[in-house]
XYZ file of C-alpha atoms in Angstrom:
573
model
C 24.614 -2.724 21.608
C 22.413 -1.259 24.169
C 20.129 1.718 23.653
C 21.681 5.201 23.603
C 22.240 6.608 27.008
C 23.182 10.079 25.683
C 19.886 10.700 24.748
C 17.113 11.415 27.516
C 14.370 13.426 25.817
C 13.063 12.861 22.267
C 10.772 15.089 20.390
C 8.485 13.235 18.101
C 6.587 15.070 15.083
C 3.207 13.906 14.429
C 1.759 14.006 10.781
C -1.094 16.687 11.386
C -4.465 16.424 10.080
C -5.844 13.151 8.479
C -6.164 14.256 4.879
C -6.262 12.529 1.401
C -2.661 11.219 1.415
C -1.835 11.156 5.026
C -4.425 9.155 6.642
C -4.839 7.267 9.943
C -1.924 4.809 9.108
C 0.425 7.485 10.665
C -1.622 7.858 13.744
C -1.246 4.243 14.277
C 2.549 4.376 13.612
C 2.984 7.302 15.971
C 1.086 5.687 18.738
C 3.334 2.605 18.487
C 6.326 4.880 18.593
C 4.907 6.678 21.827
C 4.810 3.293 23.404
C 8.335 1.978 22.286
C 9.996 5.160 23.627
C 8.368 4.661 26.885
C 9.412 1.088 27.159
C 12.891 2.053 26.554
C 12.530 4.595 29.254
C 12.771 7.711 27.291
C 11.055 11.184 28.059
C 8.787 11.856 25.159
C 7.526 15.133 23.595
C 4.876 14.743 21.049
C 3.613 17.440 18.812
C 0.600 17.168 16.525
C -2.028 19.544 15.169
C -4.693 17.053 15.243
C -6.391 16.385 18.653
C -8.674 13.595 17.001
C -5.821 11.074 17.101
C -4.859 8.327 19.333
C -1.253 9.415 19.483
C -2.593 12.704 21.137
C -4.101 10.605 24.224
C -2.704 12.270 27.274
C -1.240 8.758 28.298
C 1.073 8.105 25.341
C 3.470 10.872 25.309
C 5.023 12.604 28.571
C 4.348 15.866 27.138
C 1.819 16.617 24.119
C 1.582 19.529 22.396
C -1.481 20.203 20.068
C 0.005 23.108 18.050
C 0.172 23.994 14.316
C 3.123 22.083 12.628
C 5.524 24.522 11.394
C 8.899 25.733 11.773
C 8.352 28.542 14.219
C 6.040 26.410 16.757
C 8.675 23.642 16.572
C 11.473 25.959 17.418
C 9.613 27.491 20.388
C 8.890 23.709 21.660
C 12.663 22.777 21.231
C 13.769 25.906 23.065
C 11.328 25.219 25.912
C 11.671 21.413 26.173
C 15.394 21.031 25.050
C 14.986 17.648 23.241
C 18.313 15.571 22.776
C 16.880 14.091 19.582
C 13.881 14.709 16.905
C 12.135 11.684 15.632
C 10.541 12.585 12.264
C 9.970 9.230 10.711
C 6.695 8.255 12.412
C 5.158 11.528 11.061
C 4.862 10.878 7.425
C 6.129 13.337 4.703
C 5.055 16.343 7.276
C 7.693 14.970 9.778
C 10.190 14.883 7.487
C 9.891 18.055 5.906
C 9.768 19.705 9.213
C 13.079 18.083 10.391
C 14.721 19.141 6.840
C 13.680 22.786 7.464
C 14.506 22.792 11.172
C 18.178 21.846 9.978
C 18.278 24.367 7.033
C 17.386 27.053 9.287
C 20.281 26.080 11.665
C 17.812 25.315 14.475
C 18.866 21.823 15.170
C 22.414 22.813 15.226
C 21.683 25.917 17.667
C 19.935 23.655 20.260
C 21.971 20.599 19.880
C 19.143 18.308 18.583
C 20.052 15.224 16.656
C 17.688 13.669 14.089
C 17.180 9.880 14.661
C 15.656 7.300 12.554
C 16.699 9.065 9.636
C 19.572 11.363 9.556
C 18.994 14.857 7.970
C 21.738 13.764 5.355
C 19.489 10.289 4.577
C 16.587 12.512 4.253
C 18.017 15.060 1.908
C 19.438 12.067 -0.177
C 16.001 10.360 -0.409
C 13.715 13.401 -0.901
C 16.124 15.831 -2.937
C 15.780 14.625 -6.423
C 19.187 15.684 -7.752
C 20.855 14.251 -4.828
C 18.792 10.860 -5.084
C 19.598 10.443 -8.935
C 23.360 11.157 -8.231
C 23.161 8.583 -5.332
C 21.568 5.906 -7.331
C 23.950 6.421 -10.348
C 27.014 5.710 -7.920
C 25.817 2.383 -7.051
C 24.766 1.392 -10.637
C 21.012 1.527 -9.935
C 19.051 2.584 -12.976
C 16.740 5.597 -12.990
C 14.329 6.647 -15.641
C 15.777 9.494 -17.756
C 15.092 12.928 -15.970
C 16.193 16.268 -15.209
C 15.712 18.920 -12.126
C 13.717 21.907 -12.673
C 13.407 25.106 -10.484
C 11.919 27.170 -13.070
C 9.035 26.712 -15.761
C 11.634 27.459 -18.452
C 14.071 24.873 -17.333
C 11.323 22.197 -16.888
C 10.270 22.787 -20.519
C 13.505 22.478 -22.093
C 14.115 19.235 -19.997
C 10.681 17.716 -21.063
C 11.188 18.439 -24.707
C 14.708 16.857 -24.625
C 13.314 13.456 -22.864
C 10.205 13.383 -25.101
C 6.423 12.639 -24.108
C 4.688 11.193 -22.334
C 6.630 12.528 -18.924
C 5.807 11.897 -15.268
C 6.283 15.161 -13.057
C 7.359 14.796 -9.317
C 7.625 17.692 -6.891
C 10.090 17.363 -4.270
C 9.306 16.950 -0.616
C 5.707 16.467 -1.573
C 3.132 14.040 -0.015
C 0.875 11.540 -1.579
C 1.957 12.452 -5.077
C 0.786 16.047 -4.464
C 1.226 18.229 -7.575
C 2.553 15.214 -9.649
C 1.085 14.514 -13.017
C 1.601 12.723 -16.110
C 1.604 14.771 -19.420
C 1.416 14.090 -23.121
C 2.148 17.307 -24.891
C 3.787 20.762 -24.080
C 0.707 22.515 -23.204
C -0.185 19.932 -20.359
C 3.740 20.290 -19.286
C 3.375 23.896 -18.916
C 0.324 23.654 -16.691
C 1.545 20.787 -14.639
C 5.006 22.418 -14.181
C 3.510 25.889 -12.937
C 1.434 23.758 -10.430
C 4.199 21.436 -9.367
C 6.687 24.164 -8.638
C 4.214 25.867 -6.590
C 3.104 22.973 -4.492
C 6.959 21.906 -3.848
C 8.172 23.727 -0.665
C 11.541 23.858 -2.273
C 10.210 24.689 -5.456
C 12.088 21.656 -7.290
C 10.398 19.120 -9.529
C 11.574 16.070 -11.413
C 10.756 15.903 -14.914
C 11.033 12.226 -15.689
C 10.752 9.896 -18.614
C 7.269 8.032 -18.419
C 7.176 4.309 -17.188
C 3.665 4.005 -17.823
C 2.667 0.436 -18.146
C 5.606 -0.859 -16.326
C 5.014 -3.326 -13.169
C 5.381 -1.568 -9.825
C 7.008 -3.290 -7.000
C 7.754 -2.316 -3.538
C 10.022 -3.609 -0.601
C 9.766 -2.560 2.936
C 13.160 -2.789 4.358
C 14.790 -2.281 7.570
C 18.480 -1.442 8.976
C 19.892 -0.972 12.225
C 23.130 0.760 13.313
C 25.135 -2.619 13.093
C 24.364 -2.953 9.258
C 21.863 -5.559 9.596
C 19.204 -5.455 6.880
C 16.183 -7.577 6.497
C 12.998 -7.529 4.128
C 9.816 -7.294 5.864
C 7.714 -8.143 2.638
C 7.499 -7.512 -1.083
C 4.431 -5.809 -2.363
C 3.117 -5.673 -6.034
C 0.748 -3.164 -7.461
C -1.971 -4.893 -9.441
C -2.430 -1.731 -11.212
C 0.964 -0.806 -13.423
C 3.066 2.298 -13.185
C 0.975 5.415 -13.697
C -1.457 5.052 -10.773
C -0.296 6.570 -7.220
C 0.635 3.405 -4.930
C -1.728 4.982 -2.474
C -4.727 4.695 -4.974
C -3.467 1.242 -6.591
C -4.734 -2.434 -5.740
C -1.705 -3.924 -3.950
C -0.872 -7.642 -3.242
C 1.581 -8.940 -0.651
C 3.802 -10.690 -1.142
C 4.526 -10.202 -4.749
C 2.571 -12.697 -6.933
C 4.135 -12.736 -10.531
C 7.950 -12.480 -9.791
C 10.378 -15.302 -10.697
C 12.742 -16.400 -7.901
C 15.759 -14.707 -9.832
C 13.660 -11.424 -10.417
C 12.691 -11.508 -6.615
C 16.544 -12.011 -5.573
C 17.384 -9.106 -7.873
C 14.908 -6.828 -6.200
C 16.264 -7.850 -2.490
C 19.875 -7.131 -3.659
C 18.955 -3.825 -5.105
C 17.072 -2.926 -2.018
C 19.991 -3.742 0.327
C 22.212 -1.571 -1.773
C 19.795 1.133 -1.928
C 19.079 1.577 1.904
C 22.778 1.439 2.598
C 23.550 4.202 0.208
C 20.629 6.313 1.327
C 22.238 6.191 4.801
C 19.484 4.842 7.102
C 21.272 3.346 10.154
C 18.112 3.072 12.564
C 14.627 2.552 10.913
C 13.033 1.447 7.666
C 12.424 2.545 4.175
C 9.857 1.864 1.361
C 11.528 1.428 -2.006
C 9.655 1.572 -4.991
C 10.633 0.096 -8.276
C 9.550 -0.008 -11.915
C 10.226 -3.126 -13.858
C 9.739 -3.390 -17.708
C 7.440 -6.414 -18.324
C 8.935 -6.935 -21.861
C 12.619 -7.163 -21.141
C 12.864 -7.317 -17.169
C 14.790 -4.090 -16.959
C 14.457 -2.584 -13.469
C 14.315 1.037 -12.553
C 14.217 2.959 -9.021
C 11.162 5.327 -8.674
C 11.565 6.539 -5.188
C 12.487 5.678 -1.575
C 10.603 6.943 1.396
C 12.952 6.893 4.191
C 10.182 6.765 6.957
C 6.835 4.938 7.999
C 4.568 5.276 4.848
C 1.153 3.976 3.995
C 3.084 1.003 2.461
C 4.715 0.163 5.889
C 1.512 0.127 7.541
C 0.305 -2.181 5.026
C 3.390 -4.361 5.372
C 3.028 -4.364 9.046
C -0.245 -5.494 9.207
C 0.135 -7.992 6.277
C 3.006 -9.778 7.850
C 2.352 -9.111 11.661
C 5.776 -7.702 12.065
C 5.435 -4.501 14.386
C 7.266 -2.179 11.764
C 6.682 1.061 13.898
C 7.604 -0.395 17.279
C 10.807 -1.991 15.833
C 11.700 1.238 13.832
C 11.484 3.230 16.986
C 13.815 1.113 18.779
C 16.280 0.926 15.985
C 16.229 4.570 16.191
C 17.426 4.811 19.558
C 20.417 2.469 19.064
C 19.334 -0.993 19.461
C 19.940 -3.584 16.787
C 17.647 -6.187 15.179
C 18.881 -9.074 17.134
C 18.393 -6.954 20.329
C 14.750 -5.824 19.497
C 12.246 -8.590 21.024
C 9.546 -9.150 18.618
C 5.935 -8.735 20.395
C 4.221 -11.037 18.249
C 6.042 -14.396 18.995
C 7.620 -13.088 22.352
C 10.488 -15.625 21.770
C 12.317 -14.288 18.886
C 14.283 -11.314 18.121
C 13.188 -9.007 15.358
C 16.227 -10.049 13.356
C 14.077 -12.364 11.081
C 12.323 -11.863 7.881
C 8.570 -12.481 8.189
C 7.235 -15.503 6.357
C 3.469 -15.647 5.113
C 1.676 -18.401 3.663
C -1.400 -16.381 2.762
C -2.167 -13.532 0.113
C -3.012 -9.999 1.221
C -4.993 -7.653 -0.913
C -5.252 -3.954 -0.383
C -8.069 -1.859 -2.202
C -8.725 1.616 -1.870
C -12.122 3.511 -1.157
C -12.857 6.568 -3.314
C -15.412 9.271 -2.621
C -15.846 10.790 -6.172
C -19.686 10.832 -5.468
C -18.697 13.563 -3.102
C -16.797 15.723 -5.519
C -19.024 15.843 -8.684
C -16.704 17.908 -10.654
C -13.786 15.682 -10.123
C -12.748 13.223 -13.065
C -13.105 9.562 -11.866
C -9.500 8.975 -13.338
C -6.507 7.662 -11.266
C -3.128 9.180 -11.890
C 0.165 10.059 -10.037
C -1.632 12.105 -7.358
C -3.634 10.160 -4.595
C -7.172 10.282 -4.683
C -8.213 7.563 -2.200
C -10.038 8.575 1.198
C -9.227 5.046 2.884
C -8.486 1.391 2.091
C -9.396 -1.893 3.212
C -6.841 -5.020 3.720
C -7.998 -8.538 3.236
C -6.214 -12.031 3.715
C -7.091 -14.915 1.975
C -5.341 -18.342 1.046
C -5.295 -17.269 -2.626
C -5.510 -14.044 -4.536
C -9.151 -14.765 -5.756
C -10.275 -15.124 -2.011
C -8.470 -12.153 -0.690
C -9.576 -10.036 -3.718
C -13.388 -10.713 -3.157
C -13.055 -10.066 0.552
C -11.430 -6.943 -0.210
C -14.034 -5.494 -2.276
C -16.788 -6.495 0.361
C -14.628 -4.403 2.861
C -14.615 -1.150 1.258
C -18.220 -0.163 1.935
C -19.720 0.351 -1.447
C -22.580 -2.075 -0.920
C -20.948 -4.726 -3.124
C -20.652 -8.357 -1.979
C -17.545 -9.545 -4.128
C -16.431 -9.261 -7.709
C -19.928 -8.982 -9.455
C -22.486 -11.782 -9.682
C -24.119 -9.997 -6.540
C -27.178 -8.239 -8.497
C -25.510 -4.856 -8.482
C -23.528 -5.021 -11.791
C -23.878 -1.757 -13.952
C -23.688 -4.085 -16.921
C -25.777 -7.255 -16.727
C -24.804 -10.935 -17.846
C -27.743 -10.555 -20.372
C -26.325 -7.399 -21.858
C -22.751 -9.201 -22.115
C -23.967 -12.428 -23.894
C -24.217 -10.323 -27.049
C -22.568 -7.068 -26.221
C -23.071 -4.073 -28.833
C -20.093 -2.224 -30.114
C -21.008 0.987 -27.922
C -20.897 -1.322 -24.885
C -17.543 -2.787 -25.995
C -16.202 0.758 -26.430
C -17.242 1.817 -22.836
C -15.799 -1.415 -21.309
C -12.499 -1.051 -23.252
C -12.437 2.530 -22.361
C -12.661 2.021 -18.699
C -9.952 -0.782 -18.812
C -7.637 1.476 -20.805
C -7.947 4.525 -18.439
C -7.384 3.899 -14.741
C -10.482 4.504 -12.623
C -11.950 3.410 -9.431
C -14.200 0.881 -10.999
C -11.721 -0.797 -13.440
C -11.656 -3.962 -11.454
C -15.178 -4.730 -12.371
C -14.733 -3.754 -15.770
C -12.095 -6.528 -15.979
C -14.710 -9.029 -15.197
C -17.236 -7.328 -17.577
C -14.565 -7.813 -20.499
C -13.868 -11.439 -19.727
C -17.813 -12.043 -19.798
C -18.042 -10.015 -23.070
C -15.314 -12.363 -24.683
C -12.506 -9.861 -24.835
C -9.250 -12.103 -24.676
C -6.936 -11.954 -21.808
C -4.287 -10.509 -24.242
C -6.200 -7.702 -25.322
C -7.166 -6.931 -21.734
C -3.507 -6.996 -20.852
C -2.657 -4.482 -23.996
C -5.384 -2.193 -22.692
C -4.539 -2.283 -19.116
C -0.940 -3.456 -18.579
C -2.263 -5.334 -15.381
C -0.136 -8.504 -15.433
C -1.848 -11.378 -17.351
C -1.494 -13.569 -13.901
C -4.146 -11.261 -12.249
C -6.506 -11.259 -15.411
C -6.338 -15.025 -15.691
C -7.353 -15.210 -11.811
C -10.352 -12.817 -12.548
C -11.232 -15.065 -15.643
C -11.228 -18.087 -13.349
C -13.747 -16.594 -11.196
C -15.982 -15.694 -14.025
C -15.743 -19.432 -15.471
C -16.468 -20.551 -11.864
C -19.636 -18.388 -12.031
C -20.844 -20.095 -15.145
C -20.369 -23.634 -13.345
C -22.543 -22.280 -10.479
C -25.311 -20.862 -12.650
C -25.890 -24.321 -14.275
C -27.584 -25.271 -10.791
C -30.191 -22.248 -10.467
C -33.445 -22.912 -8.844
C -36.565 -22.386 -10.470
C -37.985 -20.386 -7.473
C -36.161 -19.077 -4.296
C -38.039 -21.546 -1.983
C -36.801 -24.966 -3.263
C -33.621 -26.489 -1.916
C -30.336 -25.926 -3.253
C -28.914 -28.632 -5.521
C -25.439 -27.517 -6.138
C -22.748 -30.267 -5.628
C -20.924 -30.095 -2.196
C -17.402 -29.812 -3.847
C -18.662 -26.901 -6.268
C -19.932 -25.088 -3.192
C -16.670 -25.463 -1.354
C -14.743 -24.282 -4.283
C -16.735 -21.294 -4.626
C -16.395 -20.366 -0.911
C -12.645 -21.174 -1.023
C -12.499 -18.508 -3.850
C -14.167 -15.859 -1.852
C -17.596 -16.017 -3.080
C -20.099 -14.713 -0.568
C -23.413 -16.398 0.333
C -25.122 -13.363 -0.953
C -23.326 -13.977 -4.423
C -24.285 -17.717 -4.413
C -27.878 -16.893 -3.631
C -28.109 -14.653 -6.396
C -26.398 -16.997 -8.920
C -28.504 -19.865 -7.883
C -31.724 -17.785 -7.849
C -32.126 -18.661 -4.165
C -31.832 -16.905 -0.667
C -29.020 -16.503 1.732
C -30.196 -18.628 4.349
C -30.682 -21.383 1.927
C -27.086 -21.099 0.652
C -25.944 -21.086 4.535
C -28.176 -24.212 5.098
C -26.611 -26.200 2.254
C -23.102 -25.066 3.533
C -23.680 -26.330 7.142
C -25.396 -29.609 5.977
C -21.953 -30.370 3.905
C -19.600 -29.215 6.731
C -18.411 -26.226 4.846
C -17.577 -23.756 7.590
C -14.822 -21.122 7.791
C -11.754 -21.828 10.128
C -9.399 -19.184 11.520
C -5.866 -18.899 10.664
C -2.925 -17.221 12.127
C -1.044 -14.144 11.261
C 2.117 -14.926 13.225
C 4.932 -13.546 11.092
C 6.553 -16.790 10.788
C 4.109 -19.325 9.164
C 3.878 -21.376 12.352
C 7.507 -22.033 12.765
C 7.207 -20.313 16.282
C 4.343 -20.338 18.745
C 3.026 -16.961 18.480
C 2.174 -14.867 21.613
C 0.159 -11.938 20.133
C -0.873 -13.144 16.708
C -4.357 -12.128 14.847
C -6.488 -14.170 12.839
C -8.130 -14.225 9.544
C -11.145 -16.580 8.407
C -11.107 -18.860 5.307
C -12.753 -21.935 3.995
C -10.032 -24.535 4.642
C -9.299 -27.447 6.889
C -7.363 -26.913 10.180
C -8.557 -24.679 12.754
C -5.795 -22.334 14.530
C -8.130 -20.149 16.652
C -7.464 -20.281 20.268
C -10.841 -19.590 22.207
C -10.603 -17.785 25.198
C -12.379 -18.158 28.651
C -12.266 -14.473 29.318
C -15.511 -12.496 28.779
């Protein structure tokens, strides 16, 4: 079916200031949405409070308002511009909340404005904890034991009935704001008081804790003709208990069996249909019990989220652009995919690589803050890396977050040296175990220290609940370090004697020249010289959404140490 002709003007809500929990991913989404609306010939009105964004560039929307994002201002803009529709799904949680409150106060009805991308009913179903729980139960999707509280007294009663530990999730909040994990009644009372105050509707979900369970996410899209596709699966390396915005994430998921994956896909299709999204995307978060495989639904974001931006970059599928076109009535088979230029968007991306997301924290700027990660987001940014394996992507990701590290250790910057780990004292082992047990921004490095100190994979799993598959990959990196160190030079000026196949294996596993130089007691230029002598050079591979099935028109590239160059040199300057 063609795009909607009954809509001429669309009001798009931006995401507001770039703060922790709502960063520049939403600026990217908003910019893409403006371009997509213009392509389809719509008059676009944009309102955003932040002038330092790309979406507020004068050329992107037809009319741009830089004003505070609140109901009063939006009401005045609606009265003046008289839009036919409002698009709230590209402006993060701010956009959704404003659309909901405009409906609740009768503004949308008064001026005849329709919410597109996600209807107000769909927003309410996903965001209102009571409606969401009821909807999931109606389609036989398990939810953790929980209750809805609007007062402190209600919250305490529900919490004591369920039993500790508990997770608290305020309604209509961004980045897990006001959320908490509590272990006793005193902590429950403090967290309830804060959560009820933070929630704009003074509603909080008191929920059974699923700490330590696997956290799996699916990015899903649905059009008005009921076509549903999975963009990608994502698996949090950190288990439940760490906000997904702070967690290390891999895409696609690495540890699911084919049967488990299909089960998640079927659940995702039922959920997006029940929520009622008829022209856009949703991010669906699940928890899975690692002991018996039981799955519960954690939440649904009926909008473009941080995870959507990750999924879009990871696959090359232009989620924001496609979601905007679905919002104005086009179907997935009708939306041409801008990456291939030949296929429609009615296909599921296929990836033949591993994507790794790791967050950047700035605890050094907040000396009074504890370096502990929980259900409330702390990250100030993130980096995404691509490799042919998890190990390569992991090391590339660590190099990218600007913490002056050159990979997962073995770079001369470790807090705990290899000499200390050869015969670790009990005090050191306690520090390592505590750093693994309690989620923090340095935990990934302490996993390596634990392996170096002789702590078993099973014990590390019991302490961290990080899947053994990830721990074993880190163990393999540590074992490769030991093989490389056997070829240490007596001084930094002599020629490197490491075998070519071992040097290639190290590069394939993501070790940088700086790490190799440190392990070999040599210099970076000597390592580079040895690589070139053995023809160990990076090649560039395509991110084309379809693993080479079609000739991509607008792909992008990632480097890796493998054969088969896919780069397309240009003659342009």
